[in-house]
Amino acid sequence: PPEVTFEVLQNGLALRLHNGTSTVVTVPDSGLQVAPDSSVQWHLDAAHPSPGPAVRPWRVVVEVDGRPHQVLGEVRWTPGPSPWPWLAGAALLAVGVAATAWQLRRPGWLVVPLGLAVLASITHTAAALAARTAEGSRWALLGDYLPQAGCWALGALSVVLLARGRIEAGGLGALAAAGLVLVTLVRDGAVLGASTVLVTLPADVDRVLVAGTVGLAAGVLAGLLLTARIRLASSVGPIG
């Protein structure tokens, strides 16, 4: 009906109804009463993706001025892409970064891929946080991203120290890169093969960001270890 809006949030995690009328709107099945000029959101199991039929219909009845209206929806399951091409791309990127570090034999060059890895991780995380519209205030959700924030802080510090040629930059950079690889694979790796990516970016753009973060960070980690080995060998020198 006019002035009543209905939304499906975050891939069916919640439904939201806004009552823009001057009367109370009720949702009998859920026992909800929505006052004029207010909104309410709730969870409906039937509207949330879960193992089952490929196409599953759902229905919500909304009453306005005693007249029933129906909201009809469907959950449609479609298979996601194979994650292996994305993982292969990340592996090739890591090899390329590590090989370049080996050839240049200068850890300072790694500020570029490490900075890009941090930037890609921040962009993906910001898009994921913006998409969490069914879970309340964004400020209340920031605690979920403390591991990533720790990696970003270490990465930014490492970039500055590497650019200045500081010796301690290698250890901090390796720690930041290892953390980015681990956190991204554990928390965000599933998007590489998911049929629905819950971010405010196109799905393939987000997959590029995730695969790029893993590949760049893994390459930085390998590059720092290789250049550290080279420095150690040159400082020891031949024996005899």
PDB file of C-alpha atoms in Angstrom:
ATOM      1  CA  PRO A   1       0.000   0.000   0.000  1.00  0.00           C
ATOM      2  CA  PRO A   2       1.077   3.615  -0.486  1.00  0.00           C
ATOM      3  CA  GLU A   3       3.503   5.039   2.119  1.00  0.00           C
ATOM      4  CA  VAL A   4       4.444   1.585   3.410  1.00  0.00           C
ATOM      5  CA  THR A   5       7.888   0.357   2.344  1.00  0.00           C
ATOM      6  CA  PHE A   6       9.303  -3.133   2.739  1.00  0.00           C
ATOM      7  CA  GLU A   7      12.976  -4.114   2.417  1.00  0.00           C
ATOM      8  CA  VAL A   8      14.980  -7.330   2.493  1.00  0.00           C
ATOM      9  CA  LEU A   9      18.254  -6.622   4.287  1.00  0.00           C
ATOM     10  CA  GLN A  10      21.633  -8.315   4.101  1.00  0.00           C
ATOM     11  CA  ASN A  11      20.724 -11.285   1.944  1.00  0.00           C
ATOM     12  CA  GLY A  12      17.581 -12.096   3.940  1.00  0.00           C
ATOM     13  CA  LEU A  13      19.105 -11.778   7.404  1.00  0.00           C
ATOM     14  CA  ALA A  14      16.327  -9.352   8.310  1.00  0.00           C
ATOM     15  CA  LEU A  15      13.180  -7.771   6.915  1.00  0.00           C
ATOM     16  CA  ARG A  16      12.383  -4.101   7.499  1.00  0.00           C
ATOM     17  CA  LEU A  17       9.015  -2.370   7.242  1.00  0.00           C
ATOM     18  CA  HIS A  18       8.578   1.389   7.397  1.00  0.00           C
ATOM     19  CA  ASN A  19       5.137   2.778   8.167  1.00  0.00           C
ATOM     20  CA  GLY A  20       4.697   6.175   6.551  1.00  0.00           C
ATOM     21  CA  THR A  21       0.932   6.247   7.097  1.00  0.00           C
ATOM     22  CA  SER A  22      -1.052   7.905   9.909  1.00  0.00           C
ATOM     23  CA  THR A  23      -2.324   4.586  11.264  1.00  0.00           C
ATOM     24  CA  VAL A  24      -0.809   1.519  12.935  1.00  0.00           C
ATOM     25  CA  VAL A  25       0.400  -1.194  10.559  1.00  0.00           C
ATOM     26  CA  THR A  26       0.408  -4.769  11.854  1.00  0.00           C
ATOM     27  CA  VAL A  27       2.255  -7.892  10.790  1.00  0.00           C
ATOM     28  CA  PRO A  28      -0.034 -10.619  12.214  1.00  0.00           C
ATOM     29  CA  ASP A  29       2.257 -13.595  11.586  1.00  0.00           C
ATOM     30  CA  SER A  30       5.059 -12.013  13.597  1.00  0.00           C
ATOM     31  CA  GLY A  31       2.873 -10.202  16.153  1.00  0.00           C
ATOM     32  CA  LEU A  32       4.362  -6.827  15.220  1.00  0.00           C
ATOM     33  CA  GLN A  33       2.643  -3.461  15.419  1.00  0.00           C
ATOM     34  CA  VAL A  34       4.352  -0.582  13.651  1.00  0.00           C
ATOM     35  CA  ALA A  35       3.408   2.898  14.818  1.00  0.00           C
ATOM     36  CA  PRO A  36       2.929   5.740  12.302  1.00  0.00           C
ATOM     37  CA  ASP A  37       6.145   7.172  10.867  1.00  0.00           C
ATOM     38  CA  SER A  38       8.341   4.451  12.366  1.00  0.00           C
ATOM     39  CA  SER A  39      10.192   1.320  11.270  1.00  0.00           C
ATOM     40  CA  VAL A  40      10.676  -2.197  12.554  1.00  0.00           C
ATOM     41  CA  GLN A  41      12.899  -5.052  11.426  1.00  0.00           C
ATOM     42  CA  TRP A  42      12.728  -8.757  12.201  1.00  0.00           C
ATOM     43  CA  HIS A  43      14.088 -12.112  11.090  1.00  0.00           C
ATOM     44  CA  LEU A  44      12.062 -14.557   9.020  1.00  0.00           C
ATOM     45  CA  ASP A  45      13.627 -18.000   8.640  1.00  0.00           C
ATOM     46  CA  ALA A  46      11.898 -18.605   5.311  1.00  0.00           C
ATOM     47  CA  ALA A  47      13.478 -15.482   3.779  1.00  0.00           C
ATOM     48  CA  HIS A  48      17.033 -16.346   4.838  1.00  0.00           C
ATOM     49  CA  PRO A  49      19.185 -18.555   2.578  1.00  0.00           C
ATOM     50  CA  SER A  50      19.752 -22.044   3.989  1.00  0.00           C
ATOM     51  CA  PRO A  51      20.202 -25.558   2.605  1.00  0.00           C
ATOM     52  CA  GLY A  52      17.033 -26.638   0.853  1.00  0.00           C
ATOM     53  CA  PRO A  53      15.208 -26.279  -2.460  1.00  0.00           C
ATOM     54  CA  ALA A  54      16.848 -24.126  -5.131  1.00  0.00           C
ATOM     55  CA  VAL A  55      13.742 -21.896  -5.197  1.00  0.00           C
ATOM     56  CA  ARG A  56      11.793 -21.377  -1.964  1.00  0.00           C
ATOM     57  CA  PRO A  57       8.855 -18.927  -1.801  1.00  0.00           C
ATOM     58  CA  TRP A  58       7.957 -16.929   1.300  1.00  0.00           C
ATOM     59  CA  ARG A  59       5.104 -14.623   2.252  1.00  0.00           C
ATOM     60  CA  VAL A  60       4.437 -11.863   4.783  1.00  0.00           C
ATOM     61  CA  VAL A  61       0.942 -10.505   5.496  1.00  0.00           C
ATOM     62  CA  VAL A  62       0.714  -6.790   6.343  1.00  0.00           C
ATOM     63  CA  GLU A  63      -2.526  -5.212   7.575  1.00  0.00           C
ATOM     64  CA  VAL A  64      -3.256  -1.517   7.023  1.00  0.00           C
ATOM     65  CA  ASP A  65      -6.589  -0.160   8.298  1.00  0.00           C
ATOM     66  CA  GLY A  66      -7.740  -3.749   8.725  1.00  0.00           C
ATOM     67  CA  ARG A  67      -7.089  -4.596   5.090  1.00  0.00           C
ATOM     68  CA  PRO A  68      -4.570  -7.396   4.444  1.00  0.00           C
ATOM     69  CA  HIS A  69      -1.794  -7.026   1.904  1.00  0.00           C
ATOM     70  CA  GLN A  70       0.730  -9.663   0.911  1.00  0.00           C
ATOM     71  CA  VAL A  71       4.465  -9.331   0.413  1.00  0.00           C
ATOM     72  CA  LEU A  72       5.618 -12.231  -1.763  1.00  0.00           C
ATOM     73  CA  GLY A  73       9.258 -13.190  -2.086  1.00  0.00           C
ATOM     74  CA  GLU A  74      11.570 -15.998  -3.122  1.00  0.00           C
ATOM     75  CA  VAL A  75      14.882 -17.345  -1.939  1.00  0.00           C
ATOM     76  CA  ARG A  76      16.799 -18.483  -5.000  1.00  0.00           C
ATOM     77  CA  TRP A  77      19.970 -20.490  -4.533  1.00  0.00           C
ATOM     78  CA  THR A  78      22.561 -20.366  -7.303  1.00  0.00           C
ATOM     79  CA  PRO A  79      26.057 -21.859  -7.172  1.00  0.00           C
ATOM     80  CA  GLY A  80      28.934 -19.462  -6.737  1.00  0.00           C
ATOM     81  CA  PRO A  81      32.072 -19.282  -8.882  1.00  0.00           C
ATOM     82  CA  SER A  82      35.019 -21.588  -8.360  1.00  0.00           C
ATOM     83  CA  PRO A  83      37.467 -20.029  -5.881  1.00  0.00           C
ATOM     84  CA  TRP A  84      40.484 -21.722  -7.478  1.00  0.00           C
ATOM     85  CA  PRO A  85      41.124 -19.157 -10.261  1.00  0.00           C
ATOM     86  CA  TRP A  86      41.115 -16.399  -7.646  1.00  0.00           C
ATOM     87  CA  LEU A  87      43.473 -18.355  -5.387  1.00  0.00           C
ATOM     88  CA  ALA A  88      45.720 -19.125  -8.368  1.00  0.00           C
ATOM     89  CA  GLY A  89      45.823 -15.416  -9.206  1.00  0.00           C
ATOM     90  CA  ALA A  90      46.760 -14.621  -5.618  1.00  0.00           C
ATOM     91  CA  ALA A  91      49.535 -17.232  -5.738  1.00  0.00           C
ATOM     92  CA  LEU A  92      50.937 -15.811  -8.994  1.00  0.00           C
ATOM     93  CA  LEU A  93      50.861 -12.314  -7.535  1.00  0.00           C
ATOM     94  CA  ALA A  94      52.715 -13.541  -4.438  1.00  0.00           C
ATOM     95  CA  VAL A  95      55.372 -15.233  -6.569  1.00  0.00           C
ATOM     96  CA  GLY A  96      55.796 -12.090  -8.651  1.00  0.00           C
ATOM     97  CA  VAL A  97      56.264  -9.859  -5.584  1.00  0.00           C
ATOM     98  CA  ALA A  98      58.698 -12.283  -3.942  1.00  0.00           C
ATOM     99  CA  ALA A  99      60.701 -12.774  -7.161  1.00  0.00           C
ATOM    100  CA  THR A 100      60.993  -9.018  -7.668  1.00  0.00           C
ATOM    101  CA  ALA A 101      62.205  -8.594  -4.084  1.00  0.00           C
ATOM    102  CA  TRP A 102      64.790 -11.340  -4.673  1.00  0.00           C
ATOM    103  CA  GLN A 103      66.073  -9.696  -7.858  1.00  0.00           C
ATOM    104  CA  LEU A 104      66.220  -6.169  -6.439  1.00  0.00           C
ATOM    105  CA  ARG A 105      67.576  -7.374  -3.084  1.00  0.00           C
ATOM    106  CA  ARG A 106      66.219  -4.247  -1.447  1.00  0.00           C
ATOM    107  CA  PRO A 107      63.496  -4.667   1.203  1.00  0.00           C
ATOM    108  CA  GLY A 108      62.613  -0.994   0.815  1.00  0.00           C
ATOM    109  CA  TRP A 109      60.885  -1.790  -2.488  1.00  0.00           C
ATOM    110  CA  LEU A 110      58.299  -3.850  -0.566  1.00  0.00           C
ATOM    111  CA  VAL A 111      56.641  -0.677   0.726  1.00  0.00           C
ATOM    112  CA  VAL A 112      54.652  -0.630  -2.539  1.00  0.00           C
ATOM    113  CA  PRO A 113      52.997  -4.085  -2.347  1.00  0.00           C
ATOM    114  CA  LEU A 114      52.595  -3.868   1.429  1.00  0.00           C
ATOM    115  CA  GLY A 115      50.887  -0.475   1.155  1.00  0.00           C
ATOM    116  CA  LEU A 116      48.626  -1.790  -1.615  1.00  0.00           C
ATOM    117  CA  ALA A 117      47.718  -4.857   0.468  1.00  0.00           C
ATOM    118  CA  VAL A 118      46.715  -2.653   3.409  1.00  0.00           C
ATOM    119  CA  LEU A 119      44.713  -0.357   1.117  1.00  0.00           C
ATOM    120  CA  ALA A 120      42.898  -3.305  -0.518  1.00  0.00           C
ATOM    121  CA  SER A 121      42.040  -4.777   2.898  1.00  0.00           C
ATOM    122  CA  ILE A 122      40.718  -1.431   4.169  1.00  0.00           C
ATOM    123  CA  THR A 123      38.563  -0.965   1.043  1.00  0.00           C
ATOM    124  CA  HIS A 124      37.038  -4.438   1.311  1.00  0.00           C
ATOM    125  CA  THR A 125      36.383  -4.050   5.036  1.00  0.00           C
ATOM    126  CA  ALA A 126      34.726  -0.644   4.591  1.00  0.00           C
ATOM    127  CA  ALA A 127      32.450  -2.091   1.880  1.00  0.00           C
ATOM    128  CA  ALA A 128      31.580  -5.091   4.082  1.00  0.00           C
ATOM    129  CA  LEU A 129      30.815  -2.872   7.082  1.00  0.00           C
ATOM    130  CA  ALA A 130      28.605  -0.600   4.974  1.00  0.00           C
ATOM    131  CA  ALA A 131      26.598  -3.636   3.816  1.00  0.00           C
ATOM    132  CA  ARG A 132      25.762  -4.798   7.352  1.00  0.00           C
ATOM    133  CA  THR A 133      22.482  -2.905   7.391  1.00  0.00           C
ATOM    134  CA  ALA A 134      20.584  -5.519   9.409  1.00  0.00           C
ATOM    135  CA  GLU A 135      22.771  -5.433  12.493  1.00  0.00           C
ATOM    136  CA  GLY A 136      22.264  -2.024  14.047  1.00  0.00           C
ATOM    137  CA  SER A 137      24.743   0.822  14.483  1.00  0.00           C
ATOM    138  CA  ARG A 138      27.977   0.666  12.489  1.00  0.00           C
ATOM    139  CA  TRP A 139      29.862   1.878  15.561  1.00  0.00           C
ATOM    140  CA  ALA A 140      28.697  -1.181  17.499  1.00  0.00           C
ATOM    141  CA  LEU A 141      30.150  -3.439  14.779  1.00  0.00           C
ATOM    142  CA  LEU A 142      33.642  -1.919  14.694  1.00  0.00           C
ATOM    143  CA  GLY A 143      34.894  -4.318  17.364  1.00  0.00           C
ATOM    144  CA  ASP A 144      34.499  -7.176  14.875  1.00  0.00           C
ATOM    145  CA  TYR A 145      37.293  -5.684  12.784  1.00  0.00           C
ATOM    146  CA  LEU A 146      39.984  -5.243  15.454  1.00  0.00           C
ATOM    147  CA  PRO A 147      42.229  -7.996  13.984  1.00  0.00           C
ATOM    148  CA  GLN A 148      42.220  -6.253  10.607  1.00  0.00           C
ATOM    149  CA  ALA A 149      42.829  -2.881  12.238  1.00  0.00           C
ATOM    150  CA  GLY A 150      45.847  -4.298  14.067  1.00  0.00           C
ATOM    151  CA  CYS A 151      47.284  -5.564  10.776  1.00  0.00           C
ATOM    152  CA  TRP A 152      46.686  -2.187   9.126  1.00  0.00           C
ATOM    153  CA  ALA A 153      48.462  -0.348  11.935  1.00  0.00           C
ATOM    154  CA  LEU A 154      51.456  -2.694  11.784  1.00  0.00           C
ATOM    155  CA  GLY A 155      51.477  -2.471   8.007  1.00  0.00           C
ATOM    156  CA  ALA A 156      51.420   1.341   7.991  1.00  0.00           C
ATOM    157  CA  LEU A 157      54.230   1.487  10.550  1.00  0.00           C
ATOM    158  CA  SER A 158      56.245  -1.032   8.526  1.00  0.00           C
ATOM    159  CA  VAL A 159      55.791   0.998   5.333  1.00  0.00           C
ATOM    160  CA  VAL A 160      57.229   4.086   7.048  1.00  0.00           C
ATOM    161  CA  LEU A 161      60.152   2.171   8.564  1.00  0.00           C
ATOM    162  CA  LEU A 162      60.935   0.289   5.352  1.00  0.00           C
ATOM    163  CA  ALA A 163      60.957   3.559   3.420  1.00  0.00           C
ATOM    164  CA  ARG A 164      63.501   4.896   5.919  1.00  0.00           C
ATOM    165  CA  GLY A 165      65.656   1.780   5.707  1.00  0.00           C
ATOM    166  CA  ARG A 166      65.236   0.837   9.359  1.00  0.00           C
ATOM    167  CA  ILE A 167      66.432  -2.652  10.314  1.00  0.00           C
ATOM    168  CA  GLU A 168      63.464  -3.443  12.564  1.00  0.00           C
ATOM    169  CA  ALA A 169      61.059  -2.823   9.673  1.00  0.00           C
ATOM    170  CA  GLY A 170      61.566  -6.336   8.320  1.00  0.00           C
ATOM    171  CA  GLY A 171      60.197  -8.109  11.386  1.00  0.00           C
ATOM    172  CA  LEU A 172      57.227  -5.772  11.726  1.00  0.00           C
ATOM    173  CA  GLY A 173      56.469  -5.988   8.017  1.00  0.00           C
ATOM    174  CA  ALA A 174      56.585  -9.782   8.083  1.00  0.00           C
ATOM    175  CA  LEU A 175      54.235  -9.821  11.074  1.00  0.00           C
ATOM    176  CA  ALA A 176      51.802  -7.424   9.369  1.00  0.00           C
ATOM    177  CA  ALA A 177      51.888  -9.401   6.108  1.00  0.00           C
ATOM    178  CA  ALA A 178      51.374 -12.755   7.854  1.00  0.00           C
ATOM    179  CA  GLY A 179      48.476 -11.279   9.824  1.00  0.00           C
ATOM    180  CA  LEU A 180      46.831  -9.922   6.664  1.00  0.00           C
ATOM    181  CA  VAL A 181      47.102 -13.303   4.924  1.00  0.00           C
ATOM    182  CA  LEU A 182      45.687 -15.200   7.900  1.00  0.00           C
ATOM    183  CA  VAL A 183      42.858 -12.788   8.749  1.00  0.00           C
ATOM    184  CA  THR A 184      41.790 -12.335   5.128  1.00  0.00           C
ATOM    185  CA  LEU A 185      41.719 -16.060   4.350  1.00  0.00           C
ATOM    186  CA  VAL A 186      39.875 -16.975   7.553  1.00  0.00           C
ATOM    187  CA  ARG A 187      37.379 -14.129   7.573  1.00  0.00           C
ATOM    188  CA  ASP A 188      36.948 -13.166   3.925  1.00  0.00           C
ATOM    189  CA  GLY A 189      38.205 -16.117   1.878  1.00  0.00           C
ATOM    190  CA  ALA A 190      34.673 -17.481   1.472  1.00  0.00           C
ATOM    191  CA  VAL A 191      33.702 -14.573  -0.815  1.00  0.00           C
ATOM    192  CA  LEU A 192      35.944 -16.022  -3.529  1.00  0.00           C
ATOM    193  CA  GLY A 193      33.431 -18.850  -4.059  1.00  0.00           C
ATOM    194  CA  ALA A 194      30.218 -17.353  -2.706  1.00  0.00           C
ATOM    195  CA  SER A 195      27.203 -16.792  -4.947  1.00  0.00           C
ATOM    196  CA  THR A 196      26.267 -13.659  -2.976  1.00  0.00           C
ATOM    197  CA  VAL A 197      28.885 -11.237  -1.674  1.00  0.00           C
ATOM    198  CA  LEU A 198      27.569  -8.955   1.073  1.00  0.00           C
ATOM    199  CA  VAL A 199      29.458  -5.757   0.308  1.00  0.00           C
ATOM    200  CA  THR A 200      28.548  -2.437  -1.278  1.00  0.00           C
ATOM    201  CA  LEU A 201      30.815  -3.173  -4.258  1.00  0.00           C
ATOM    202  CA  PRO A 202      30.346  -5.379  -7.325  1.00  0.00           C
ATOM    203  CA  ALA A 203      31.102  -8.990  -6.374  1.00  0.00           C
ATOM    204  CA  ASP A 204      34.052  -9.417  -8.739  1.00  0.00           C
ATOM    205  CA  VAL A 205      35.610  -6.142  -7.607  1.00  0.00           C
ATOM    206  CA  ASP A 206      35.434  -7.363  -4.021  1.00  0.00           C
ATOM    207  CA  ARG A 207      36.965 -10.721  -4.996  1.00  0.00           C
ATOM    208  CA  VAL A 208      39.838  -8.836  -6.652  1.00  0.00           C
ATOM    209  CA  LEU A 209      40.387  -6.930  -3.398  1.00  0.00           C
ATOM    210  CA  VAL A 210      40.391 -10.101  -1.283  1.00  0.00           C
ATOM    211  CA  ALA A 211      42.613 -12.105  -3.645  1.00  0.00           C
ATOM    212  CA  GLY A 212      44.873  -9.081  -4.089  1.00  0.00           C
ATOM    213  CA  THR A 213      45.276  -8.642  -0.338  1.00  0.00           C
ATOM    214  CA  VAL A 214      46.258 -12.291   0.089  1.00  0.00           C
ATOM    215  CA  GLY A 215      48.620 -12.324  -2.893  1.00  0.00           C
ATOM    216  CA  LEU A 216      50.356  -9.041  -2.101  1.00  0.00           C
ATOM    217  CA  ALA A 217      50.727  -9.792   1.604  1.00  0.00           C
ATOM    218  CA  ALA A 218      52.028 -13.319   0.962  1.00  0.00           C
ATOM    219  CA  GLY A 219      54.517 -11.932  -1.546  1.00  0.00           C
ATOM    220  CA  VAL A 220      55.694  -9.308   0.949  1.00  0.00           C
ATOM    221  CA  LEU A 221      56.149 -11.977   3.623  1.00  0.00           C
ATOM    222  CA  ALA A 222      58.182 -14.176   1.287  1.00  0.00           C
ATOM    223  CA  GLY A 223      60.145 -11.192  -0.025  1.00  0.00           C
ATOM    224  CA  LEU A 224      61.096 -10.023   3.467  1.00  0.00           C
ATOM    225  CA  LEU A 225      62.238 -13.521   4.421  1.00  0.00           C
ATOM    226  CA  LEU A 226      64.319 -13.818   1.247  1.00  0.00           C
ATOM    227  CA  THR A 227      65.984 -10.428   1.608  1.00  0.00           C
ATOM    228  CA  ALA A 228      66.682 -11.133   5.295  1.00  0.00           C
ATOM    229  CA  ARG A 229      68.409 -14.369   4.274  1.00  0.00           C
ATOM    230  CA  ILE A 230      70.480 -12.505   1.688  1.00  0.00           C
ATOM    231  CA  ARG A 231      71.574  -9.910   4.260  1.00  0.00           C
ATOM    232  CA  LEU A 232      72.445 -12.631   6.751  1.00  0.00           C
ATOM    233  CA  ALA A 233      74.539 -14.520   4.215  1.00  0.00           C
ATOM    234  CA  SER A 234      76.408 -11.387   3.117  1.00  0.00           C
ATOM    235  CA  SER A 235      77.137 -10.348   6.721  1.00  0.00           C
ATOM    236  CA  VAL A 236      78.567 -13.768   7.618  1.00  0.00           C
ATOM    237  CA  GLY A 237      80.695 -14.002   4.471  1.00  0.00           C
ATOM    238  CA  PRO A 238      82.954 -16.887   3.471  1.00  0.00           C
ATOM    239  CA  ILE A 239      84.769 -18.853   6.181  1.00  0.00           C
ATOM    240  CA  GLY A 240      88.486 -19.653   5.790  1.00  0.00           C
TER     241      GLY A 240
END
